[in-house]
mmCIF file of C-alpha atoms in Angstrom:
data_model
loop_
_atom_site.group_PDB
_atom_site.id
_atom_site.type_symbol
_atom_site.label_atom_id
_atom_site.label_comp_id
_atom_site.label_asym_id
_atom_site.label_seq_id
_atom_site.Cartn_x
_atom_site.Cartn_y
_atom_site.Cartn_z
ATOM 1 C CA UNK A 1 69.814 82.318 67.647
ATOM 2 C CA UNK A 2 72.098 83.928 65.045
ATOM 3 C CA UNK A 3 73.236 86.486 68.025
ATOM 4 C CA UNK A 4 73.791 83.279 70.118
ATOM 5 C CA UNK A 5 76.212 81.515 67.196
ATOM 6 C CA UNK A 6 78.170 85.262 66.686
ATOM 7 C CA UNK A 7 78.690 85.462 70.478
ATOM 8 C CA UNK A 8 80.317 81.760 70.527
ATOM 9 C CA UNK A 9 82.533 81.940 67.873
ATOM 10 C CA UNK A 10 83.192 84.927 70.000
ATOM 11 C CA UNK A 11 84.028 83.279 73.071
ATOM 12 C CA UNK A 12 85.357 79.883 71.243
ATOM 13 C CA UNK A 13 87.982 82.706 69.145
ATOM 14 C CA UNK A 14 89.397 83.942 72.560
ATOM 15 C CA UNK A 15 90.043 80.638 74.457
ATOM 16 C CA UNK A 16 91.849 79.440 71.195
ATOM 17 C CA UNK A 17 93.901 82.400 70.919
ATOM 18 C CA UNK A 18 94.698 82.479 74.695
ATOM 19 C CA UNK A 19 95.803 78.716 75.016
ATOM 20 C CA UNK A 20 97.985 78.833 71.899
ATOM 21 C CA UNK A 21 99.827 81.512 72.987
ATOM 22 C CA UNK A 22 100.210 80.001 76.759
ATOM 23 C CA UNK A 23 101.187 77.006 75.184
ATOM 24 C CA UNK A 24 103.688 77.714 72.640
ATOM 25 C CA UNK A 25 105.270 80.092 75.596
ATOM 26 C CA UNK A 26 108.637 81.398 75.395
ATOM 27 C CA UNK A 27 111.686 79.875 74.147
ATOM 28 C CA UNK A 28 114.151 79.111 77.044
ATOM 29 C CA UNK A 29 117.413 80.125 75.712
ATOM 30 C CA UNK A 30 121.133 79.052 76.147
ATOM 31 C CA UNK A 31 122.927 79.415 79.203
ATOM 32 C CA UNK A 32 125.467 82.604 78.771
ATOM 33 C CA UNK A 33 129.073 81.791 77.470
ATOM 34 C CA UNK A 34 130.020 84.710 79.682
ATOM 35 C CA UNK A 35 131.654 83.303 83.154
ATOM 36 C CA UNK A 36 131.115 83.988 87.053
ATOM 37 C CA UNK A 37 133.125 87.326 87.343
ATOM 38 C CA UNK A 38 136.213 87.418 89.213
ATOM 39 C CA UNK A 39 137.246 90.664 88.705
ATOM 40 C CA UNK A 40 135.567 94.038 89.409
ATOM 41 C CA UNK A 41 133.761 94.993 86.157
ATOM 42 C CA UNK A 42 134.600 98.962 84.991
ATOM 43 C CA UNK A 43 130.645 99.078 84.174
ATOM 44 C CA UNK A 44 127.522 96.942 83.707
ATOM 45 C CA UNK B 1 73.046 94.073 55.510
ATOM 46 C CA UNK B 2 72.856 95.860 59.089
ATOM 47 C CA UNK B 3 72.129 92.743 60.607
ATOM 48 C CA UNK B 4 75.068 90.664 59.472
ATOM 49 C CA UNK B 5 76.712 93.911 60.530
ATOM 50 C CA UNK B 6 75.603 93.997 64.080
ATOM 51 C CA UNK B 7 76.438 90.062 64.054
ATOM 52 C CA UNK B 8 80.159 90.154 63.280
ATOM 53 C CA UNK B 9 80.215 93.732 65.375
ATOM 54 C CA UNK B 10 79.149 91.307 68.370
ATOM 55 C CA UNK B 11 81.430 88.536 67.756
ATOM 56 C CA UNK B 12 83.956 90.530 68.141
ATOM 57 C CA UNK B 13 82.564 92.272 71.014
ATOM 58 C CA UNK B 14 82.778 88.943 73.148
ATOM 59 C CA UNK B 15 86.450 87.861 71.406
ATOM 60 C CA UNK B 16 87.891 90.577 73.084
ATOM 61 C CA UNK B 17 85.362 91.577 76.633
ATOM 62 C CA UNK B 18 85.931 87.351 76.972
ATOM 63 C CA UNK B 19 90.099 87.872 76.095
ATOM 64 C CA UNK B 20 90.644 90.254 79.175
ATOM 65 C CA UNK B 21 89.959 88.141 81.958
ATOM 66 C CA UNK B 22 92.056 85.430 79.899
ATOM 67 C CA UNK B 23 94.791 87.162 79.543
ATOM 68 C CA UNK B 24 94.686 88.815 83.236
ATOM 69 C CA UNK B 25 93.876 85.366 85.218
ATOM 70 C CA UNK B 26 95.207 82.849 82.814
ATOM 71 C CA UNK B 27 97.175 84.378 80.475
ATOM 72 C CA UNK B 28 99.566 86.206 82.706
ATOM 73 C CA UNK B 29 100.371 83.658 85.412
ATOM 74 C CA UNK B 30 101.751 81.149 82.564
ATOM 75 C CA UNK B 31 103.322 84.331 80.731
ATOM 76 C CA UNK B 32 104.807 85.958 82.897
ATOM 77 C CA UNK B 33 108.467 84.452 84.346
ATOM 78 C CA UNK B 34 111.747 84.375 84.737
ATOM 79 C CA UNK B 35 113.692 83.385 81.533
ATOM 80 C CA UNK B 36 116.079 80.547 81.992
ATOM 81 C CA UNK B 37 119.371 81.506 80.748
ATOM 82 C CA UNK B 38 119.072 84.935 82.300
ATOM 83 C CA UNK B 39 122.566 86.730 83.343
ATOM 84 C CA UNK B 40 122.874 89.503 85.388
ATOM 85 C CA UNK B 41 125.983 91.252 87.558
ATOM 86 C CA UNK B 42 125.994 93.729 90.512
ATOM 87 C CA UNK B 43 128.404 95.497 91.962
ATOM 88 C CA UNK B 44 128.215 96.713 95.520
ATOM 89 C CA UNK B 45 131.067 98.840 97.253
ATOM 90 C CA UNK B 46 132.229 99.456 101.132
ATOM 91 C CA UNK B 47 133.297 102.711 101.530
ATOM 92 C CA UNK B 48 135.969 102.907 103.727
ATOM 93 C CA UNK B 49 135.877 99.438 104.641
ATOM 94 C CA UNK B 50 137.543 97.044 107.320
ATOM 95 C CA UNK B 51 139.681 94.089 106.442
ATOM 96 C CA UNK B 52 141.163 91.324 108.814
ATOM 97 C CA UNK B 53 144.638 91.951 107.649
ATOM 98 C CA UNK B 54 145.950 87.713 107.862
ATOM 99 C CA UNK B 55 149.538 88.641 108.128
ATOM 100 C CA UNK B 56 149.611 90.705 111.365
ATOM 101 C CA UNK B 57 145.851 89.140 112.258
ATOM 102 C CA UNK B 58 144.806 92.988 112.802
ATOM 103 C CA UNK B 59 141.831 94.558 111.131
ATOM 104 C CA UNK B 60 142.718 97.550 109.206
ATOM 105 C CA UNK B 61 140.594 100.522 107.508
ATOM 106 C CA UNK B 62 140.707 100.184 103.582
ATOM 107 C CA UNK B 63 139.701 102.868 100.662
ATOM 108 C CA UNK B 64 137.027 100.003 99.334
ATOM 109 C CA UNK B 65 135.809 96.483 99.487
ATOM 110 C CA UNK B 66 133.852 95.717 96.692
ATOM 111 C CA UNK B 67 131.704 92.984 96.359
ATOM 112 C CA UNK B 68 131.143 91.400 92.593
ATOM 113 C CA UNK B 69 127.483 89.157 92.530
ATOM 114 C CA UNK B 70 127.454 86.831 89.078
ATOM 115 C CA UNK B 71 123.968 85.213 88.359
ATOM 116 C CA UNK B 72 123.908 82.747 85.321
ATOM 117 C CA UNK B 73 120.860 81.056 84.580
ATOM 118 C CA UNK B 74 121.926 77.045 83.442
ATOM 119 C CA UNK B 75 119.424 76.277 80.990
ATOM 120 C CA UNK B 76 120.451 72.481 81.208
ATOM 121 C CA UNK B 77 120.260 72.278 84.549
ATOM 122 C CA UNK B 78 116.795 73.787 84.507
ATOM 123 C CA UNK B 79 115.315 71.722 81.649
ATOM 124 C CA UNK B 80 116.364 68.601 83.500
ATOM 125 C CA UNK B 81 114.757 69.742 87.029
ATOM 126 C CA UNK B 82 111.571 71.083 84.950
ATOM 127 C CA UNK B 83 111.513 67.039 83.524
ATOM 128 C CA UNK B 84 111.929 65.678 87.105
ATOM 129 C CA UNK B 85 109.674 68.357 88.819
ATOM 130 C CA UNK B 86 107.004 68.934 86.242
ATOM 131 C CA UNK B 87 107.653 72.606 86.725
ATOM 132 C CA UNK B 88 108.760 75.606 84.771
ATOM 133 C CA UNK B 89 112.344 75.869 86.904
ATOM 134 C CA UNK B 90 114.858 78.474 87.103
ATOM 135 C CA UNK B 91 118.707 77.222 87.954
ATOM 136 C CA UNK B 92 120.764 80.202 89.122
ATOM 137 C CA UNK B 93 124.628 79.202 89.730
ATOM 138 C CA UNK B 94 125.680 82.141 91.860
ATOM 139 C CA UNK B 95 129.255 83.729 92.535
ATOM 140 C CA UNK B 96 129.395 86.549 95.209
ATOM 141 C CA UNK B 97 132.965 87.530 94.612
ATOM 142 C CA UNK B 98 134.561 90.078 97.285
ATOM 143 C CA UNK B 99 137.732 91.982 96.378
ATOM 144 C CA UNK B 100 139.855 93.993 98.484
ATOM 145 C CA UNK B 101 141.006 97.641 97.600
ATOM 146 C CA UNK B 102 143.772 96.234 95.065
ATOM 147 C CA UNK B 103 141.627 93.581 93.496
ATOM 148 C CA UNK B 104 142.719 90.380 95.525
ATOM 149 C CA UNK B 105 139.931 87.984 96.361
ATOM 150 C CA UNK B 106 138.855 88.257 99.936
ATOM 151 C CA UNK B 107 136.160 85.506 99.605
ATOM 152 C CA UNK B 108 134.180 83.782 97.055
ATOM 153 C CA UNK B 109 131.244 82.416 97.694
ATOM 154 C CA UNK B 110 129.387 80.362 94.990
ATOM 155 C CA UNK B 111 125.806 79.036 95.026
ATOM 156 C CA UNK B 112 123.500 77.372 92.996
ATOM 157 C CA UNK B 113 119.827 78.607 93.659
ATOM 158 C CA UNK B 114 116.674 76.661 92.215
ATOM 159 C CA UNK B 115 113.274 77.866 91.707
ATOM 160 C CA UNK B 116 110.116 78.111 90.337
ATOM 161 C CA UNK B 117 110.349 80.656 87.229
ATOM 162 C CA UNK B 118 106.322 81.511 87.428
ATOM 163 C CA UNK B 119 106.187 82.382 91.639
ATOM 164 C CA UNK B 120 109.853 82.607 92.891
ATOM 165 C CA UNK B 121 108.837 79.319 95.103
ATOM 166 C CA UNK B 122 112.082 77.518 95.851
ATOM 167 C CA UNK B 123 112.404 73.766 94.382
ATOM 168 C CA UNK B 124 114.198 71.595 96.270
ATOM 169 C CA UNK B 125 116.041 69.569 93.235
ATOM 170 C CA UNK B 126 118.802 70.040 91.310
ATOM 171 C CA UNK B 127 121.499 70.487 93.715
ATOM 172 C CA UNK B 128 121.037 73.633 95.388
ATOM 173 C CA UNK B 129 123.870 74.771 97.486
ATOM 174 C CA UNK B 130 125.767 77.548 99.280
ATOM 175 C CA UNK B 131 129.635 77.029 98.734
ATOM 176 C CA UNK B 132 129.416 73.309 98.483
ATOM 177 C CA UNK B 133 127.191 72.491 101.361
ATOM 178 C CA UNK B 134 123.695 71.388 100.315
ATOM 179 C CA UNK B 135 120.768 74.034 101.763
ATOM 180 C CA UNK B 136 116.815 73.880 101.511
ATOM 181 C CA UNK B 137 115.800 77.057 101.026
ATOM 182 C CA UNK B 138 112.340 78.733 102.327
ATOM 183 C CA UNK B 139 110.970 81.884 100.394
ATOM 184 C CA UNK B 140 112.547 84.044 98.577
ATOM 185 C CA UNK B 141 116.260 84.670 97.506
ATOM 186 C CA UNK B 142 117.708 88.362 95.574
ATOM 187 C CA UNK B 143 114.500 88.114 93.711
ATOM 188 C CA UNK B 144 110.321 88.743 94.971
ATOM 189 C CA UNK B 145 107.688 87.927 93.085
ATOM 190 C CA UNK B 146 105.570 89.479 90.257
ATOM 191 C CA UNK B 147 103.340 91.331 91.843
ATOM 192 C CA UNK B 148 105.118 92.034 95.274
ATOM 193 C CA UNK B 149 102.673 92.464 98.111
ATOM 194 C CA UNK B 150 102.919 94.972 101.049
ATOM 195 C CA UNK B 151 103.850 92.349 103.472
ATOM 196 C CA UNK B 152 106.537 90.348 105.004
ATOM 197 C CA UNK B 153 108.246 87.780 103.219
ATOM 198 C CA UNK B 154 110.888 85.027 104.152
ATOM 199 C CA UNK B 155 114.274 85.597 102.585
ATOM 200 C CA UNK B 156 117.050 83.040 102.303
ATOM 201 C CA UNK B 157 120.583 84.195 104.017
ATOM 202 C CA UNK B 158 123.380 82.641 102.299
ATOM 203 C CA UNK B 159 125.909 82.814 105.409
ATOM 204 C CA UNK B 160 123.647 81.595 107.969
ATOM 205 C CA UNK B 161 121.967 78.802 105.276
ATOM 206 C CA UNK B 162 118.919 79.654 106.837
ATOM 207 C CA UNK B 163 115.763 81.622 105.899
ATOM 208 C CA UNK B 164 114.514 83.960 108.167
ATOM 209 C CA UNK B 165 111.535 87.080 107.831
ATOM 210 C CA UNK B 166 112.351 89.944 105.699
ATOM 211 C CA UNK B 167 110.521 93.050 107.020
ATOM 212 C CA UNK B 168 108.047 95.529 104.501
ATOM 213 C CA UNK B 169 109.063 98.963 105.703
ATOM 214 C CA UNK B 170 106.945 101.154 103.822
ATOM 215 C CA UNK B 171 106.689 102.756 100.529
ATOM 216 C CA UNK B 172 109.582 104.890 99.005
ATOM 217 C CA UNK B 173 110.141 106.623 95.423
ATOM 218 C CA UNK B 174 113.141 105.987 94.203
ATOM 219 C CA UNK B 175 114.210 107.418 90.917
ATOM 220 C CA UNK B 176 111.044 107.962 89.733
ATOM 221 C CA UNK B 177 110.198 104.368 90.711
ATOM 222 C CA UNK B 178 107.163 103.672 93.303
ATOM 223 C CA UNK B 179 109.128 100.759 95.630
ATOM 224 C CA UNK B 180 108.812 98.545 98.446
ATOM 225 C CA UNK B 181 111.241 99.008 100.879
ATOM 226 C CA UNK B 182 112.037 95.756 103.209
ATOM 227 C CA UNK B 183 114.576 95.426 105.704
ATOM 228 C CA UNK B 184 116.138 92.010 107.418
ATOM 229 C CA UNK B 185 118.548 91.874 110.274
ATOM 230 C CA UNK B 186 120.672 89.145 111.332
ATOM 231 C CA UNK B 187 121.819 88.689 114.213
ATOM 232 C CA UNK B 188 125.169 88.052 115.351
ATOM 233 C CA UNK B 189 125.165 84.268 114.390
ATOM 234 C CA UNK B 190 127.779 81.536 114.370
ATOM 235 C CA UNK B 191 128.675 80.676 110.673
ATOM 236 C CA UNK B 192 130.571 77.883 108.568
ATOM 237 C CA UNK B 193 134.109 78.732 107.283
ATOM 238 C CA UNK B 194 134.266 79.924 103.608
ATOM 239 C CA UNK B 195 135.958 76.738 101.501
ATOM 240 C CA UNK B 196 138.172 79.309 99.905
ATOM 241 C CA UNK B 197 140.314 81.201 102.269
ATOM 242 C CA UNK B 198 142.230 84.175 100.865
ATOM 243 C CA UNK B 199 145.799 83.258 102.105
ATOM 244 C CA UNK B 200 147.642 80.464 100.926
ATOM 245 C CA UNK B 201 148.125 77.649 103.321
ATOM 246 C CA UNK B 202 145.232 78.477 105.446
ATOM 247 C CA UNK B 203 142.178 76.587 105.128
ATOM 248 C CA UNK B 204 139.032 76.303 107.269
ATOM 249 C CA UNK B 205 140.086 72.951 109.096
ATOM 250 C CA UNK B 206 143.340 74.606 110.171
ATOM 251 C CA UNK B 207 140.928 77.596 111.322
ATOM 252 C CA UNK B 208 138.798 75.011 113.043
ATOM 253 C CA UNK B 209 141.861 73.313 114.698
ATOM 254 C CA UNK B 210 142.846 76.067 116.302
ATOM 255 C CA UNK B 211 139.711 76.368 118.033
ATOM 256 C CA UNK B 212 138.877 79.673 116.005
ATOM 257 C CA UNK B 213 134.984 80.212 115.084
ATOM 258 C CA UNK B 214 133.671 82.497 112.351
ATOM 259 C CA UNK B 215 130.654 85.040 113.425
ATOM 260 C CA UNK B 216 128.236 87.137 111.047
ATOM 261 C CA UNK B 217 125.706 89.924 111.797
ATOM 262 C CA UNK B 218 124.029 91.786 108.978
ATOM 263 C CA UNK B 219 120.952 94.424 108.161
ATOM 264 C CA UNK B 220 120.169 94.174 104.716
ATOM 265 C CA UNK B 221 118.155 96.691 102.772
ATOM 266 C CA UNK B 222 116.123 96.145 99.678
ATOM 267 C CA UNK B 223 114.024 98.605 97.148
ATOM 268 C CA UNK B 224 111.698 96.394 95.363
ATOM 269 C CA UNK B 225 109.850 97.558 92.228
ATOM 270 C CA UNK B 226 106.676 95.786 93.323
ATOM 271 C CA UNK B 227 105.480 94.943 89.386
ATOM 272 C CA UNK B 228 108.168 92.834 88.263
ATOM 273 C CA UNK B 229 109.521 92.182 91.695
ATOM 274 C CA UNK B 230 113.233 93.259 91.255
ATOM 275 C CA UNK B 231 115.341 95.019 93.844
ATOM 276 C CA UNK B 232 116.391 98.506 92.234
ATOM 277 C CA UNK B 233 118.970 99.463 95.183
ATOM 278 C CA UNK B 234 120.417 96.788 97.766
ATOM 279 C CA UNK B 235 122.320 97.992 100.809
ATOM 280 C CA UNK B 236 123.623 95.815 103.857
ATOM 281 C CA UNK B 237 125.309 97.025 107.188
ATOM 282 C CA UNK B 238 127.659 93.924 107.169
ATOM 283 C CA UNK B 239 130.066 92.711 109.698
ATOM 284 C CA UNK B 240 132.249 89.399 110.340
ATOM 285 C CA UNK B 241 134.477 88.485 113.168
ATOM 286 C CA UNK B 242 136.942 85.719 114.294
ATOM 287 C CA UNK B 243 136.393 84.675 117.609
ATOM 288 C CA UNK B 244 138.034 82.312 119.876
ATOM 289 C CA UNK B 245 141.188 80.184 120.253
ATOM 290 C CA UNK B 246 144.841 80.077 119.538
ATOM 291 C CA UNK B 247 144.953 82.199 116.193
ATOM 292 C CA UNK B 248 144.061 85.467 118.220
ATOM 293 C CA UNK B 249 146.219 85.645 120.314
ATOM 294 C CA UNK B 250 144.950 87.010 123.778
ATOM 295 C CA UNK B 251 142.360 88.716 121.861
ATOM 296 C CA UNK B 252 138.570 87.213 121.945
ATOM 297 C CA UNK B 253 137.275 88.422 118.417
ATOM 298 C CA UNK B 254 139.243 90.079 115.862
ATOM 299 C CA UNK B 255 136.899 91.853 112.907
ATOM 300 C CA UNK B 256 137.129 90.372 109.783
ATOM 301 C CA UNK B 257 134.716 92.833 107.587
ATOM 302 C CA UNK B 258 132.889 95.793 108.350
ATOM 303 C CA UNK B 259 130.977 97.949 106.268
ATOM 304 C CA UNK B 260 128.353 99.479 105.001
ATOM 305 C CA UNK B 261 127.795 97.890 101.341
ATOM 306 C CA UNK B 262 125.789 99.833 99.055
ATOM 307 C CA UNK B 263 125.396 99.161 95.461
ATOM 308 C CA UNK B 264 127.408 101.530 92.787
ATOM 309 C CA UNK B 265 125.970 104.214 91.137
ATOM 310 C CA UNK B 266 126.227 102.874 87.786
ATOM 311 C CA UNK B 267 124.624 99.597 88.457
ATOM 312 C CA UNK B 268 121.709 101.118 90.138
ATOM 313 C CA UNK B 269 120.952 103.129 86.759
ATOM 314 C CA UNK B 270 121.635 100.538 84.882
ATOM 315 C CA UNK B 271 119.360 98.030 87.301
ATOM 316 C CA UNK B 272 117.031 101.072 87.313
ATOM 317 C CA UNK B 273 116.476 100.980 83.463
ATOM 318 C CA UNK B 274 116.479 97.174 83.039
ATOM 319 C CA UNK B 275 113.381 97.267 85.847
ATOM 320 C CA UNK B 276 111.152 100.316 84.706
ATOM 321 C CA UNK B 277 111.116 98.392 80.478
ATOM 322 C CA UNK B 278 110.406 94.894 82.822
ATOM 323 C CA UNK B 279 107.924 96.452 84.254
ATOM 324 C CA UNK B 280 105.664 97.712 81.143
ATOM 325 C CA UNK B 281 105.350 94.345 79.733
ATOM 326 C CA UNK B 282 104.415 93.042 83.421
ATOM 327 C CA UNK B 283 101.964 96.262 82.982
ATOM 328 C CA UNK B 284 100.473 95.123 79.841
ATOM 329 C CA UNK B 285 99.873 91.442 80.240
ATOM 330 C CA UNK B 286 97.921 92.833 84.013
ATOM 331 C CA UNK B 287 96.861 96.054 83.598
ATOM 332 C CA UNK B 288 96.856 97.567 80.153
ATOM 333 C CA UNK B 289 96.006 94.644 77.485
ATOM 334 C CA UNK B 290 92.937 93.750 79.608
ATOM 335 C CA UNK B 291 91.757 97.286 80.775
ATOM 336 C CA UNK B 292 92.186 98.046 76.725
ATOM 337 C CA UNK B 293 90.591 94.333 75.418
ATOM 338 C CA UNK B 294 87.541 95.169 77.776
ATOM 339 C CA UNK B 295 86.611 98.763 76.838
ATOM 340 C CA UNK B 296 86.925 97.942 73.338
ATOM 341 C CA UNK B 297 84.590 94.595 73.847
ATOM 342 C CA UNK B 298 82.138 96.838 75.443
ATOM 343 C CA UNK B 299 82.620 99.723 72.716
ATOM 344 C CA UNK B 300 81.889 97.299 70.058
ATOM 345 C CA UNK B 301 78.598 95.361 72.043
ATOM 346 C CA UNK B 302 77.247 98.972 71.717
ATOM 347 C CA UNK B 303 77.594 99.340 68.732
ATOM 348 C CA UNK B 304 76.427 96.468 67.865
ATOM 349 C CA UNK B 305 73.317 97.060 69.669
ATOM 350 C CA UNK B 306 73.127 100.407 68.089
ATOM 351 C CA UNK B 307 72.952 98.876 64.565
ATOM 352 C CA UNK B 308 70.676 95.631 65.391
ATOM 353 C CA UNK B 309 68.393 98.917 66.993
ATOM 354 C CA UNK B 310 68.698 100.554 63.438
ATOM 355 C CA UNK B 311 68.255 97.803 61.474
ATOM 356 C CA UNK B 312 65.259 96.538 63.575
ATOM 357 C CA UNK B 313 63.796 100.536 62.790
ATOM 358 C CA UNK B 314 64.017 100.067 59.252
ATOM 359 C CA UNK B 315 62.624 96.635 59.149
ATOM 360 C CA UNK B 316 59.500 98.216 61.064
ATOM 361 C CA UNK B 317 59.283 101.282 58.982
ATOM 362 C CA UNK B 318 59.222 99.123 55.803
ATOM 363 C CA UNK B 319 56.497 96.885 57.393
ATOM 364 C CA UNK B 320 54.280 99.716 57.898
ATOM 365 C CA UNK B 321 53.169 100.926 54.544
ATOM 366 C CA UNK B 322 52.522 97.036 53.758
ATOM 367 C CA UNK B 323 50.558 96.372 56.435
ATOM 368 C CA UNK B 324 48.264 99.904 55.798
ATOM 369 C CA UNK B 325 48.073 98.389 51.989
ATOM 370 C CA UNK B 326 46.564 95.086 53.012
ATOM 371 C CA UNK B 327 42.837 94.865 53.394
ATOM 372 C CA UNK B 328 41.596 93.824 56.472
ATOM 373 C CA UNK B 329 38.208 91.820 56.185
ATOM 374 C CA UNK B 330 35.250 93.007 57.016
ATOM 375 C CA UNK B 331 36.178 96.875 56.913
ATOM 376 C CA UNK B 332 35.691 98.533 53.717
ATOM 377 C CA UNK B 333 37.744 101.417 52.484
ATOM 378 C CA UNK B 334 36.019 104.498 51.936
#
């Protein structure tokens, strides 16, 4: 029984730990200040 | 003491045998995407090239064409599709930006590309577009998907506004890098008039008046790094031509561009370097966080069951003497 409750909080540990960090994600950003070239860049 | 031992020893044995699949099958696919306000430039060069000179209306042989591709992720755009759509959503606004020899624009081209960050699945919102004219694209556009299969996929062709199959080829090494090499060709096919013409004075409804028609043909080449999905080397055997009507004289077709484009050196290293870091955290949410979370899990179950084993030794070896100690009725010690 005590085997049974360890493997749970186990199990219960990994699902909380995988659906936090799916849900807080990544943040999305800003769109770049830099513009839509016009001019042949000298590198990248 | 063993016992509690062997308890919190198996607890964690399941946390982390239970956390690979997680990660793997529903970790990853929410995970891993494109980021929204990604930017990104390429450079690709012709090498001699040829140019539809629009004074004389003869083609000519150039030093170099080069062709300048801007992609700006619009994070405003995107959130605002994502609300209508329900979906994570990527907004590209495009510029493919083609310079002759001495920097003057030959055409620009700009687009606005939306699509699914998670698959590369087009979304039809937003206000996709190829220079101005409203598309709806199929599969995929200078992008694959995580995870690139070894099969043929449908790639979106800006000129023609159409999406047509983009051919696996095989696969290649290149710089180090196991790729996917795919291959499209387009055949010679009628095509709409860039908006922005590079002379003054000419625009495409005086080209159109004079009864003059533009025509593409083009075999593109891709290297895919089949992890994160990302070309590492883009080539395309590219041609345009004028044909028809009163601008050409008694000629029926007059080249516009032909060359072969191929990406320069220092953007392929630089494209090379971005890929191969992309592609160790694709490698860790698929490969190496779960092959890693599941040999410890089952490192740690046997140990587990090597201590509850130990402990359950002990317990018996201390039960032993107590049991010979005890008298058992009706047999008398000697």
């Amino acid at each position: 029984m005590r085997a049974l409750a360890a493997a749970a909080i186990g199990l219960a540990a990994a699902l909380a730990l995988v659906l936090a960090v799916t849900a807080i994600g990544a943040p999305s950003g800003e769109t770049s200040p830099k513009p839509l070239l016009t001019t042949v860049p000298e590198h990248p | 003491m063993r016992r509690r031992a062997s308890l919190v020893l198996l607890a964690f044995a399941v946390f982390f045998a239970a956390l690979a699949p997680l990660l793997r099958w529903y970790g990853y696919p929410r995970l891993a995407k494109i980021p929204p306000s990604e930017y990104q430039t390429a450079v690709l060069e012709a090498r001699p090239a040829t140019l539809l000179d629009y004074g004389t209306m003869k083609p000519r042989t150039v030093s170099k064409v080069s062709i300048v591709q801007t992609l700006r992720g619009n994070v405003a755009a995107a959130e605002k599709v994502g609300k209508a759509t329900g979906r994570d959503v990527v907004v590209w606004d495009a510029l493919s930006y083609v310079a002759g020899p001495d920097g003057a624009m030959v055409s620009k081209i700009p687009e606005r590309y939306v699509f699914d960050a998670h698959s590369q699945d087009p979304v039809h919102a937003g206000g996709e577009h190829v220079d101005g004219d409203a598309v709806r694209r199929e599969g995929i556009e200078y992008k694959w998907p995580f995870l690139t299969e070894k099969r043929d996929y449908r790639y979106f062709d800006a000129q023609t506004r159409t999406s047509a199959p983009i051919h696996y080829k095989g696969t290649r090494t290149f710089r180090g890098l196991k790729v996917y090499y795919f291959e499209q060709t387009i055949p010679w096919t009628r095509v709409p008039l860039p908006k922005t013409m590079p002379v003054d004075g000419v625009t495409p409804e005086t080209v159109r008046k004079a009864g003059t028609s533009r025509w593409y043909s083009t075999k593109r080449m891709f290297w895919v790094e089949p992890t994160t999905g990302a070309p590492v080397n883009g080539q395309e055997i590219h041609r345009e031509e004028l044909r028809g009507g009163t601008l050409l004289g008694d000629r029926g077709r007059v080249t516009v561009f032909s060359g072969h484009v191929k990406m320069r050196e220092d953007y392929v290293r630089h494209t090379v370097d971005l890929v191969t870091s992309q592609r160790r955290l694709v490698l860790l949410l698929t490969t190496w966080l779960p092959g890693g979370f599941l040999a410890l899990g089952t490192a740690l179950f046997a140990l587990a069951l090597l201590l509850e084993a130990r402990g359950r030794a002990a317990r018996h070896q201390r039960s032993v003497p107590a049991l010979a100690s005890t008298p058992v009725p009706g047999i008398r010690p000697r």
